[in-house]
Amino acid sequence: AQKITQTQPGMFVQEKEAVTLDCTYDTSDPSYGLFWYKQPSSGEMIFLIYQGSYDQQNATEGRYSLNFQKARKSANLVISASQLGDSAMYFCAMREGRFDGANNLFFGTGTRLTVIP
Amino acid sequence: DTGVSQNPRHKITKRGQNVTFRCDPISEHNRLYWYRQTLGQGPEFLTYFQNEAQLEKSRLLSDRFSAERPKGSFSTLEIQRTEQGDSAMYLCASSFGDRVNEKLFFGSGTQLSVL
């Protein structure tokens, strides 16, 4: 089974509008972390936001917020007031706490966001 | 620039040739990762160093792949006898902090094309 599922291959949003990028995850581990990364055309993966499984509040970082619904195992990224520079690939990722090893960060297949002027 | 640096940005090679990529992590980060990313996919783990010790290798890392991190600073990833299936983006990342909320900082990657 896929650890991370991103069902939207591509999304469009009007500049200055808000957009939600979907992410669902699958784990039986009570301790895990959820991440969102942005990958512009330059190739670099840029860390955006982190949510821990025990965090009581949804994470926020500037215009980014994570809509964490634990019972539904979803961790959607909300970008408010979209800017042209937000056009990029967005990856959701999960690290499971039960694995001590390094190979425990699982990425989804990504969503390509295009911001329309 | 204090980010993760990777060289070269692009590499085109003929099948059967050897290639080597370099990664310079953020200086205070003791952990270093190599990932591979193919078109339409998220990054896949290849190998991991803590300081100079290579602690883990993925099954994706065949015998033709070797990675080093001498003195726990920069790292190199070498692919011998390249195959067309090796064509991908090779990403390096470095990190610090405890394991569950460990944040990886990635470089811009090396795009390998094997002809």
Short mmCIF file of C-alpha atoms in Angstrom, two decimals:
data_model
loop_
_atom_site.label_atom_id
_atom_site.label_comp_id
_atom_site.label_asym_id
_atom_site.label_seq_id
_atom_site.Cartn_x
_atom_site.Cartn_y
_atom_site.Cartn_z
CA ALA A 1 0.00 0.00 0.00
CA GLN A 2 1.13 3.53 -0.70
CA LYS A 3 2.34 5.35 2.37
CA ILE A 4 1.51 8.77 0.92
CA THR A 5 -1.18 9.48 -1.64
CA GLN A 6 -1.52 12.71 -3.56
CA THR A 7 -4.51 12.40 -5.86
CA GLN A 8 -4.15 15.69 -7.72
CA PRO A 9 -1.51 15.49 -10.46
CA GLY A 10 -2.13 19.14 -11.33
CA MET A 11 -3.93 22.12 -9.84
CA PHE A 12 -4.61 25.64 -11.08
CA VAL A 13 -5.29 28.67 -8.91
CA GLN A 14 -5.87 32.31 -9.63
CA GLU A 15 -3.27 34.68 -8.25
CA LYS A 16 -4.20 35.96 -4.76
CA GLU A 17 -6.65 33.11 -4.20
CA ALA A 18 -6.20 30.26 -1.72
CA VAL A 19 -5.60 26.67 -2.81
CA THR A 20 -5.66 23.30 -1.03
CA LEU A 21 -3.36 20.47 -2.03
CA ASP A 22 -4.54 17.07 -0.84
CA CYS A 23 -2.47 14.45 0.94
CA THR A 24 -3.53 11.25 2.68
CA TYR A 25 -1.21 8.89 4.48
CA ASP A 26 -1.19 5.34 5.74
CA THR A 27 0.52 4.25 8.92
CA SER A 28 -0.18 2.22 12.03
CA ASP A 29 2.60 3.96 13.94
CA PRO A 30 1.26 6.37 16.58
CA SER A 31 4.35 8.55 16.24
CA TYR A 32 4.98 10.11 12.86
CA GLY A 33 5.79 13.38 11.19
CA LEU A 34 4.27 14.91 8.09
CA PHE A 35 6.13 17.27 5.77
CA TRP A 36 5.44 19.35 2.71
CA TYR A 37 8.17 20.24 0.24
CA LYS A 38 8.10 22.56 -2.77
CA GLN A 39 10.13 21.75 -5.86
CA PRO A 40 10.40 24.61 -8.38
CA SER A 41 11.76 24.05 -11.86
CA SER A 42 15.27 24.61 -10.52
CA GLY A 43 15.03 21.17 -8.91
CA GLU A 44 15.72 22.04 -5.29
CA MET A 45 13.33 20.55 -2.72
CA ILE A 46 12.37 23.34 -0.33
CA PHE A 47 11.00 22.47 3.11
CA LEU A 48 7.70 24.27 3.76
CA ILE A 49 5.97 22.96 6.85
CA TYR A 50 5.97 20.15 9.42
CA GLN A 51 3.21 18.54 11.52
CA GLY A 52 3.85 16.04 14.26
CA SER A 53 1.30 13.33 14.99
CA TYR A 54 0.97 14.48 18.59
CA ASP A 55 0.68 18.18 17.78
CA GLN A 56 -2.66 19.51 18.98
CA GLN A 57 -2.79 22.47 16.64
CA ASN A 58 -2.46 22.68 12.89
CA ALA A 59 0.95 23.87 11.78
CA THR A 60 1.28 27.26 10.11
CA GLU A 61 4.27 28.90 8.41
CA GLY A 62 3.45 32.27 6.88
CA ARG A 63 1.08 31.69 3.96
CA TYR A 64 1.28 27.92 4.42
CA SER A 65 -0.94 25.98 6.79
CA LEU A 66 -1.43 22.27 7.22
CA ASN A 67 -5.00 21.04 7.67
CA PHE A 68 -4.29 17.99 9.83
CA GLN A 69 -7.22 15.60 10.24
CA LYS A 70 -5.78 12.68 12.16
CA ALA A 71 -8.85 10.43 12.12
CA ARG A 72 -9.08 10.76 8.35
CA LYS A 73 -5.29 10.46 7.96
CA SER A 74 -5.14 13.54 5.86
CA ALA A 75 -2.61 16.38 5.87
CA ASN A 76 -3.68 18.88 3.26
CA LEU A 77 -1.55 21.91 2.49
CA VAL A 78 -3.34 25.23 2.26
CA ILE A 79 -1.60 28.09 0.48
CA SER A 80 -3.26 31.45 1.03
CA ALA A 81 -2.96 34.48 -1.25
CA SER A 82 -1.25 32.55 -4.05
CA GLN A 83 1.65 34.22 -5.83
CA LEU A 84 3.13 33.51 -9.25
CA GLY A 85 6.25 32.21 -7.53
CA ASP A 86 4.18 29.46 -5.91
CA SER A 87 4.00 27.65 -9.25
CA ALA A 88 5.94 24.42 -8.61
CA MET A 89 5.64 20.75 -7.72
CA TYR A 90 4.53 20.09 -4.16
CA PHE A 91 5.38 16.87 -2.36
CA CYS A 92 3.83 15.50 0.80
CA ALA A 93 6.05 13.21 2.88
CA MET A 94 5.82 11.17 6.07
CA ARG A 95 8.38 9.84 8.49
CA GLU A 96 7.35 7.00 10.78
CA GLY A 97 8.82 7.09 14.24
CA ARG A 98 9.05 3.34 14.75
CA PHE A 99 11.86 3.02 12.22
CA ASP A 100 15.28 3.88 13.55
CA GLY A 101 16.75 3.73 10.11
CA ALA A 102 17.18 6.48 7.61
CA ASN A 103 14.93 4.98 4.95
CA ASN A 104 11.75 6.04 6.65
CA LEU A 105 10.84 9.23 4.83
CA PHE A 106 8.22 8.42 2.21
CA PHE A 107 7.22 10.88 -0.49
CA GLY A 108 4.05 11.10 -2.53
CA THR A 109 4.03 11.52 -6.29
CA GLY A 110 3.49 15.25 -6.06
CA THR A 111 1.02 17.87 -7.29
CA ARG A 112 1.97 20.44 -9.91
CA LEU A 113 0.51 23.81 -8.95
CA THR A 114 0.14 26.51 -11.56
CA VAL A 115 -0.75 30.03 -10.46
CA ILE A 116 -2.60 31.98 -13.12
CA PRO A 117 -2.08 35.75 -13.27
CA ASP B 1 25.50 30.63 0.13
CA THR B 2 24.96 28.33 3.13
CA GLY B 3 22.61 25.83 1.45
CA VAL B 4 23.33 22.34 0.15
CA SER B 5 25.42 22.52 -2.99
CA GLN B 6 25.52 19.86 -5.71
CA ASN B 7 27.80 19.59 -8.73
CA PRO B 8 27.42 19.25 -11.59
CA ARG B 9 23.84 20.43 -12.22
CA HIS B 10 23.60 18.39 -15.39
CA LYS B 11 25.54 15.40 -16.67
CA ILE B 12 25.14 13.71 -20.02
CA THR B 13 27.06 10.51 -20.51
CA LYS B 14 27.19 7.51 -22.76
CA ARG B 15 26.07 4.12 -21.56
CA GLY B 16 28.93 2.25 -19.93
CA GLN B 17 30.80 5.33 -18.73
CA ASN B 18 31.45 6.15 -15.07
CA VAL B 19 30.11 9.33 -13.49
CA THR B 20 30.71 11.02 -10.15
CA PHE B 21 28.56 13.60 -8.42
CA ARG B 22 29.52 15.80 -5.49
CA CYS B 23 27.44 17.15 -2.61
CA ASP B 24 28.50 19.80 -0.10
CA PRO B 25 26.05 19.79 2.83
CA ILE B 26 25.26 22.60 5.21
CA SER B 27 28.34 22.80 7.39
CA GLU B 28 26.82 22.08 10.80
CA HIS B 29 24.69 19.16 9.57
CA ASN B 30 26.04 15.73 10.50
CA ARG B 31 23.58 13.69 8.45
CA LEU B 32 23.71 13.39 4.70
CA TYR B 33 21.32 11.59 2.37
CA TRP B 34 21.27 10.71 -1.32
CA TYR B 35 17.95 10.33 -3.09
CA ARG B 36 16.99 9.53 -6.66
CA GLN B 37 14.00 11.08 -8.38
CA THR B 38 12.55 9.97 -11.70
CA LEU B 39 10.02 11.89 -13.74
CA GLY B 40 6.59 12.02 -12.12
CA GLN B 41 7.76 10.49 -8.86
CA GLY B 42 8.82 11.69 -5.47
CA PRO B 43 12.40 11.18 -4.28
CA GLU B 44 13.47 7.64 -3.33
CA PHE B 45 16.06 6.97 -0.66
CA LEU B 46 19.45 5.67 -1.81
CA THR B 47 21.88 5.97 1.09
CA TYR B 48 22.60 7.77 4.34
CA PHE B 49 25.68 8.98 6.21
CA GLN B 50 26.05 10.07 9.77
CA ASN B 51 29.31 11.98 9.82
CA GLU B 52 31.70 9.82 7.75
CA ALA B 53 29.92 6.52 8.39
CA GLN B 54 27.62 5.14 5.71
CA LEU B 55 24.90 3.64 7.88
CA GLU B 56 22.29 2.58 5.36
CA LYS B 57 21.96 1.65 1.73
CA SER B 58 18.76 1.04 -0.20
CA ARG B 59 18.21 -2.04 -2.32
CA LEU B 60 17.98 0.48 -5.17
CA LEU B 61 21.72 1.01 -4.75
CA SER B 62 23.23 -1.71 -6.92
CA ASP B 63 26.88 -2.73 -6.84
CA ARG B 64 27.56 -0.18 -9.56
CA PHE B 65 26.77 2.62 -7.12
CA SER B 66 29.18 3.73 -4.43
CA ALA B 67 29.04 6.69 -2.08
CA GLU B 68 31.64 8.17 0.21
CA ARG B 69 31.81 10.95 2.73
CA PRO B 70 35.45 11.34 3.73
CA LYS B 71 35.99 13.27 6.94
CA GLY B 72 32.25 13.73 7.35
CA SER B 73 32.14 16.77 5.10
CA PHE B 74 31.32 16.59 1.39
CA SER B 75 30.04 13.41 -0.22
CA THR B 76 30.47 11.80 -3.62
CA LEU B 77 28.18 9.39 -5.43
CA GLU B 78 29.78 7.35 -8.21
CA ILE B 79 27.93 5.27 -10.76
CA GLN B 80 30.05 2.80 -12.70
CA ARG B 81 29.10 1.38 -16.11
CA THR B 82 26.07 3.61 -16.39
CA GLU B 83 22.85 2.24 -17.87
CA GLN B 84 19.96 4.11 -19.44
CA GLY B 85 17.85 3.25 -16.41
CA ASP B 86 20.18 5.33 -14.28
CA SER B 87 18.85 8.49 -15.93
CA ALA B 88 17.27 10.50 -13.12
CA MET B 89 17.72 13.47 -10.83
CA TYR B 90 20.09 12.68 -7.97
CA LEU B 91 19.33 14.75 -4.90
CA CYS B 92 21.49 15.26 -1.85
CA ALA B 93 20.09 16.39 1.48
CA SER B 94 21.54 17.19 4.88
CA SER B 95 19.93 17.49 8.27
CA PHE B 96 20.12 17.85 12.02
CA GLY B 97 17.71 17.39 14.92
CA ASP B 98 15.83 14.45 16.35
CA ARG B 99 14.63 11.77 14.00
CA VAL B 100 10.87 12.10 13.78
CA ASN B 101 10.72 15.81 13.05
CA GLU B 102 14.06 15.85 11.25
CA LYS B 103 13.92 18.41 8.46
CA LEU B 104 15.91 17.64 5.35
CA PHE B 105 17.51 20.46 3.40
CA PHE B 106 17.97 19.51 -0.22
CA GLY B 107 20.32 20.67 -2.91
CA SER B 108 19.23 21.46 -6.45
CA GLY B 109 20.22 18.03 -7.65
CA THR B 110 22.27 16.59 -10.49
CA GLN B 111 20.25 15.63 -13.56
CA LEU B 112 21.86 12.59 -15.18
CA SER B 113 21.06 11.60 -18.75
CA VAL B 114 22.52 8.33 -20.01
CA LEU B 115 22.46 8.04 -23.80
#
